[in-house]
C-alpha positions as a printed NumPy array, in Angstrom:
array([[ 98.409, 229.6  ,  47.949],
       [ 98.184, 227.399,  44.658],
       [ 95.3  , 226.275,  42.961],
       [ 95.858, 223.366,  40.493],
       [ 92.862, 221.17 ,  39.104],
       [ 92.718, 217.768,  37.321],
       [ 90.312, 216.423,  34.575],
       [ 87.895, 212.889,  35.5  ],
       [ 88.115, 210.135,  33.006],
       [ 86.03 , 207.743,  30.974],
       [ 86.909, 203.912,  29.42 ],
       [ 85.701, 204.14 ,  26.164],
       [ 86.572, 200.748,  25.641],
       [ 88.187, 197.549,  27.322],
       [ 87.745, 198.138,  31.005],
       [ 87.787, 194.354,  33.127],
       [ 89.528, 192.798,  30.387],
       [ 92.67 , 195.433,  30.999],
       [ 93.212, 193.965,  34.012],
       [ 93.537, 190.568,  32.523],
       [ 96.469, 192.256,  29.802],
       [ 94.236, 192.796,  26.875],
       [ 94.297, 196.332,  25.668],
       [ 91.786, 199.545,  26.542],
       [ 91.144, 202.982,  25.683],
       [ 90.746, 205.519,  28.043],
       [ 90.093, 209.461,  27.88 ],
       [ 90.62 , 213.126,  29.837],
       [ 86.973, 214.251,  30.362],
       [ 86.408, 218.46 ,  30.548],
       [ 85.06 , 218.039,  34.026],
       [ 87.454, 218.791,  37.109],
       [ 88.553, 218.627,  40.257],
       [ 89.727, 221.784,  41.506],
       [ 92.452, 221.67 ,  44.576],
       [ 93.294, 224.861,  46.332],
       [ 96.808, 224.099,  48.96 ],
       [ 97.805, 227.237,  51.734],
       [101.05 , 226.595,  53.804],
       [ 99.617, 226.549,  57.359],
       [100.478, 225.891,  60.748],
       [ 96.992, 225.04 ,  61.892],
       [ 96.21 , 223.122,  58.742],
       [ 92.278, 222.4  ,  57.794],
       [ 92.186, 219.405,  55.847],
       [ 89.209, 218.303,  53.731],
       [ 88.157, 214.519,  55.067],
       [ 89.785, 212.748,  52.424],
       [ 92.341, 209.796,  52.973],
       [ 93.604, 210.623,  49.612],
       [ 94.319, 214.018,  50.373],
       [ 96.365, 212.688,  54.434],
       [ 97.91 , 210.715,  52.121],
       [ 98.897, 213.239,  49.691],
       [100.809, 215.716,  52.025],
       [102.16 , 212.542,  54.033],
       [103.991, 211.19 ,  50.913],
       [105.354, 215.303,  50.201],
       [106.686, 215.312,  53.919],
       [104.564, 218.849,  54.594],
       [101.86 , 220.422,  55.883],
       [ 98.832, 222.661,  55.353],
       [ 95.48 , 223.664,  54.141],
       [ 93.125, 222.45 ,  51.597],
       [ 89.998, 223.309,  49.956],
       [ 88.361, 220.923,  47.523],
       [ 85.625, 222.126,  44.982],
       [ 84.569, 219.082,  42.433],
       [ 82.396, 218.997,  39.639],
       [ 83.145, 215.069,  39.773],
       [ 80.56 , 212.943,  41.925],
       [ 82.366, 210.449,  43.947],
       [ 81.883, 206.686,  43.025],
       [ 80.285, 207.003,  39.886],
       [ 83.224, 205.825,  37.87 ],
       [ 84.57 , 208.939,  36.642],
       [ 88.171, 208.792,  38.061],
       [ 87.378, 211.34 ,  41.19 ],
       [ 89.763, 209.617,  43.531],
       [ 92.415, 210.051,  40.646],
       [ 91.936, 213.545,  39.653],
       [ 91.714, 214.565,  43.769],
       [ 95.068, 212.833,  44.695],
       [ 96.961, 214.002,  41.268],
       [ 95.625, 217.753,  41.707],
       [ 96.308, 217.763,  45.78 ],
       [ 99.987, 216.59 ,  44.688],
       [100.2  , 219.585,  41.806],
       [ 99.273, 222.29 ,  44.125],
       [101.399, 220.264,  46.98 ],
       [104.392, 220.698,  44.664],
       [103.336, 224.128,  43.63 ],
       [102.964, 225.89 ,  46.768],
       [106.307, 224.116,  48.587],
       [108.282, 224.383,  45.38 ],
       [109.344, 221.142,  45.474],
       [110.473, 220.673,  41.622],
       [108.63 , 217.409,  40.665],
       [107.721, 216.091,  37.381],
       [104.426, 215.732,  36.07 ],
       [105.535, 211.409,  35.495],
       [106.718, 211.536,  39.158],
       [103.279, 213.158,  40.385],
       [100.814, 210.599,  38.009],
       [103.536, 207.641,  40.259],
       [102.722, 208.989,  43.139],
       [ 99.089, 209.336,  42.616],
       [ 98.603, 205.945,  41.964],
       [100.782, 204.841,  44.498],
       [ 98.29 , 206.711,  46.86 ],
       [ 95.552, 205.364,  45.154],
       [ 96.965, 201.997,  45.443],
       [ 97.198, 202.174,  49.356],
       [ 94.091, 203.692,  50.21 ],
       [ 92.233, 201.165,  48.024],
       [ 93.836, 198.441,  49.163],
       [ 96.014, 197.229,  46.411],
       [ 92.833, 197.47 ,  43.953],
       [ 93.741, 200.711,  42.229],
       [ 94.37 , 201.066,  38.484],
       [ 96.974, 202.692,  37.33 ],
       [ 94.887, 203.974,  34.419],
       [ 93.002, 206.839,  36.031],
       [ 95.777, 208.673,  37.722],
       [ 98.055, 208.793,  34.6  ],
       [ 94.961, 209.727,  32.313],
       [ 94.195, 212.852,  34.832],
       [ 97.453, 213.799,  35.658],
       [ 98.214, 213.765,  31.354],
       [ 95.086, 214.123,  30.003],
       [ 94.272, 212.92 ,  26.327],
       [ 93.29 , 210.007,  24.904],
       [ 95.501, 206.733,  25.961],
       [ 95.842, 202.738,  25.103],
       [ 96.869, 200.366,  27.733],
       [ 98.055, 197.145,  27.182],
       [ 99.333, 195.616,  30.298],
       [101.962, 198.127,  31.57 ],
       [102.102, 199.693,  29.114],
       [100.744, 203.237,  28.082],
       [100.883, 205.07 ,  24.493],
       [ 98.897, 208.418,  24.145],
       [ 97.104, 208.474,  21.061],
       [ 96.184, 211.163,  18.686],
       [ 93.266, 213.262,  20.047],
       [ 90.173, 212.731,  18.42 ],
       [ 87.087, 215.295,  18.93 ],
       [ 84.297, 212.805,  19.834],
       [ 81.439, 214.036,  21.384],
       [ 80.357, 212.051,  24.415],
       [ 77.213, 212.258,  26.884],
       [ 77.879, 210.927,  29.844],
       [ 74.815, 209.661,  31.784],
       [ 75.245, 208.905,  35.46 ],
       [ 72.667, 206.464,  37.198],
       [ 73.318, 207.853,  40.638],
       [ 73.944, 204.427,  41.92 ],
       [ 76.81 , 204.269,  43.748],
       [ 79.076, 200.819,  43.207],
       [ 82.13 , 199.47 ,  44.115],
       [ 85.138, 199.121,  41.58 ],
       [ 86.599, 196.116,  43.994],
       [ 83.727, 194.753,  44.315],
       [ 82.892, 194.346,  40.562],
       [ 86.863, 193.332,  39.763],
       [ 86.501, 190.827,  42.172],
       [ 83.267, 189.492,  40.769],
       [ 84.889, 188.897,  37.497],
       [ 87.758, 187.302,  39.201],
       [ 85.797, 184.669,  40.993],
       [ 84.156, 184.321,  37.656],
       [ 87.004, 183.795,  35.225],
       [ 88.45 , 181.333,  38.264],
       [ 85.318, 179.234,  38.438],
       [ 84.354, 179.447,  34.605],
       [ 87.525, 180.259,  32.908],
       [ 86.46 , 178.226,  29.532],
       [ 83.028, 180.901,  29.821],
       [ 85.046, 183.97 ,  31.127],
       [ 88.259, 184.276,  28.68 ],
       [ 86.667, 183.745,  25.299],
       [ 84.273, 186.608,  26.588],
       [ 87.612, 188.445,  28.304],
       [ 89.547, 187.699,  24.407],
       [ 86.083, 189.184,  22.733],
       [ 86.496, 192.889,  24.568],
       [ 90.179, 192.696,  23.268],
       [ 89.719, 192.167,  19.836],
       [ 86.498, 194.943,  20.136],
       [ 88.549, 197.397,  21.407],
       [ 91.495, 196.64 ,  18.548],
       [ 88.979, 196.846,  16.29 ],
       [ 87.515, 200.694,  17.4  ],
       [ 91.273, 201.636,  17.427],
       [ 91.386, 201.332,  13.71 ],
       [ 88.26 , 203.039,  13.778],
       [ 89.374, 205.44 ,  15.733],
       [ 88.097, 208.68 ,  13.259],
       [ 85.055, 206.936,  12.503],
       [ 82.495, 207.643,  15.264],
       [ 79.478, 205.866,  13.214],
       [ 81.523, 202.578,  13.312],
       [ 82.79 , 203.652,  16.946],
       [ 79.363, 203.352,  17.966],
       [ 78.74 , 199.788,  16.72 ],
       [ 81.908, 198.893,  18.769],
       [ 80.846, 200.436,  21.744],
       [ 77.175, 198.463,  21.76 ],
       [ 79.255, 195.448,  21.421],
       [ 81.525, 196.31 ,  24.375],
       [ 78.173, 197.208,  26.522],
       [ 77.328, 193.23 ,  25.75 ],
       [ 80.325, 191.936,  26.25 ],
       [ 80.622, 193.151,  29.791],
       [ 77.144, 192.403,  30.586],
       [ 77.895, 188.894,  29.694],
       [ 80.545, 189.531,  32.202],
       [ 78.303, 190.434,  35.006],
       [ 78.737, 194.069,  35.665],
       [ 75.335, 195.121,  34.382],
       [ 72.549, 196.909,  36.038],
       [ 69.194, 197.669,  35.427],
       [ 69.602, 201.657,  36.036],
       [ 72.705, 201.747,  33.379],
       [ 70.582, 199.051,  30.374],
       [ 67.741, 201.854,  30.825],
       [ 70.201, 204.938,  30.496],
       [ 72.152, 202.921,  27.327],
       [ 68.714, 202.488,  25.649],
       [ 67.573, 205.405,  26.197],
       [ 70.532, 207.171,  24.354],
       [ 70.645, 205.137,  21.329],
       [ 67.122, 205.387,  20.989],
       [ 67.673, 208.832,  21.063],
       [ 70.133, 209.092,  18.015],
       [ 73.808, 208.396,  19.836],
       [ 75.995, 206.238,  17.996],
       [ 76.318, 204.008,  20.469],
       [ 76.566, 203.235,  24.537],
       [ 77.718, 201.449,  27.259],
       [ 78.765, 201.331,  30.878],
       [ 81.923, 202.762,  31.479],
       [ 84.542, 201.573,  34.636],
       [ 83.312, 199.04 ,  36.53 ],
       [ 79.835, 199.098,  36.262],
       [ 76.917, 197.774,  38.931],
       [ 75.818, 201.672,  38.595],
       [ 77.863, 204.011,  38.207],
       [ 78.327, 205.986,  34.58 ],
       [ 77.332, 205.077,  31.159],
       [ 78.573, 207.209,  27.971],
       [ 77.186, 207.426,  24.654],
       [ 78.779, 208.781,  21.394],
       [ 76.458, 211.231,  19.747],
       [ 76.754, 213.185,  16.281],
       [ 77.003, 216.88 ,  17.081],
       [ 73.059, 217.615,  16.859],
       [ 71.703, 214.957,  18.88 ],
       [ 73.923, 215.808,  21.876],
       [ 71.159, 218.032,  23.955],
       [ 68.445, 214.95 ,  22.588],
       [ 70.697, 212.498,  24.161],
       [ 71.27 , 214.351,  27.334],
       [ 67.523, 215.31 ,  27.952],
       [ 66.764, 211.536,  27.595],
       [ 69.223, 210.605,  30.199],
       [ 67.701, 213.079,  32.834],
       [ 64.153, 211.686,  31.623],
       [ 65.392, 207.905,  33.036],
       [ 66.699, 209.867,  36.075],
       [ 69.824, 210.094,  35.45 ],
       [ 72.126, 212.761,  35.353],
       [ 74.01 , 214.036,  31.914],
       [ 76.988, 215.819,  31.078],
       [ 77.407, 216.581,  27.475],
       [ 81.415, 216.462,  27.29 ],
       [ 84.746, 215.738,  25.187],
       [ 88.433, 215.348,  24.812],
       [ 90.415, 217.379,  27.725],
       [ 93.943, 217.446,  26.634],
       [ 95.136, 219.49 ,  29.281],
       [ 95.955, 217.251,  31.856],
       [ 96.789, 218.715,  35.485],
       [ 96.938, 222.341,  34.957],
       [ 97.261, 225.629,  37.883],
       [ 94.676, 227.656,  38.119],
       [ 95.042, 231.258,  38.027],
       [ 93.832, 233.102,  41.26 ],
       [ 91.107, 235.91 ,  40.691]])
């Protein structure tokens, strides 16, 4: 039996426009998904295409158990850290000797099917390394890791990552001379934060910018403006939707004492708040008790 887990993950900045080559910033979150793999000949699975998928692409068989402390479809890179923990304790308990590189691949290769070609290859290399990373195109450079202390607000409205990437699609294909300057805007925000990077006062600023930018874009909603005004009013930084928005998560970046402030004025606006930062660790076992 091997237990491995992998971390969630937020966008602190550039999300839409990455898929249109400009650059983001995304980061290893403390919360996990926890993945627990027995060789079996009557295997129990867990009802998870992700998880078929998983043992179909390691050629073997056997049992799962699944405990998350990520909610589904909120944005938080569940699907990612699922499929790149069921593939750690996959390799684990078979022994099959493969890399950590070859297990964020096949992650998003997984991702990639069972999405339907929509899948970002973003969220499985963020959970199966952990850290703090900028994407530009194909390309992926960790970055230092910087200590900032996020409260992430969920609205508890489910959405649809397709569904908003498609929306800006049709949007930057019917109103490209609206769209791009808008797309260019969340680039040069996001280049800007990076030289910020240590400076979570200016960070902030950035962020609030972002949040406009991609409401401009389309991928607001009322439950995540409430939850973003809520925490600056409250003393963060700064907030904005993170992923694709229509629902999902919002973050905010909060000095050190307003963190509990921020969270309790989350939960007053309904939603629900974790107070988190930086996981480094990546996909890690889990020792068994």
């Amino acid at each position: 039996m091997a237990t491995w887990s992998a971390p969630g993950k937020i966008f602190l900045f550039g999300e839409h426009a990455v898929v249109y080559g400009k650059p983001g910033v995304a980061m290893a979150i403390k919360p996990r998904v926890f993945v627990t793999v027995r060789k079996s000949r009557n295997p129990t699975r867990a009802k998870s295409p992700y998880i078929d998928e998983c043992f179909r692409m390691m050629g073997v068989r056997g049992s799962v158990y699944v405990h998350s402390q990520l909610q589904s479809s909120s944005g938080l890179g569940s699907s990612a850290a699922v499929t790149v923990a069921t593939l750690s304790a996959i390799n684990d308990e078979f022994g099959l000797g493969r890399t950590r590189e070859y297990i964020a691949d096949a992650a998003f290769a997984i991702e990639k099917k069972v999405q339907k070609g929509r899948a970002s290859p973003t969220d499985t290399y963020v959970s199966a390394n952990g850290g703090m990373v900028l994407i530009t195109g194909n390309s992926k450079r960790r970055l230092p890791p910087e200590g900032l202390q996020v409260v992430v607000g969920n609205t508890l409205v489910p959405h649809s990552t397709a569904r908003m990437v498609e929306l800006v699609g049709n949007l930057q294909k019917k109103h490209p001379d609206v769209a791009n300057p808008i797309l260019d805007a969340i680039g040069a925000v996001t280049l800007a934060a990076l030289h910020n990077i240590g400076n979570p006062k200016e960070l902030g600023q950035y962020m609030d910018m972002n949040h406009a930018l991609l409401e401009a874009l389309g991928v607001g909603h009322p439950a995540s403006s409430k939850l973003v005004l809520a925490a600056r009013a409250s003393g963060a930084y700064g907030a904005k939707i993170t992923g694709a928005g229509g629902g999902g998560c919002i973050i905010a970046l909060c000095p050190r004492r307003a963190k509990s402030r921020v969270a309790g004025a989350i939960e007053a606006c309904e939603g629900r708040a974790i107070i988190t930062t930086i996981d480094t660790d990546g996909a890690r076992k889990e020792k068994h008790d």
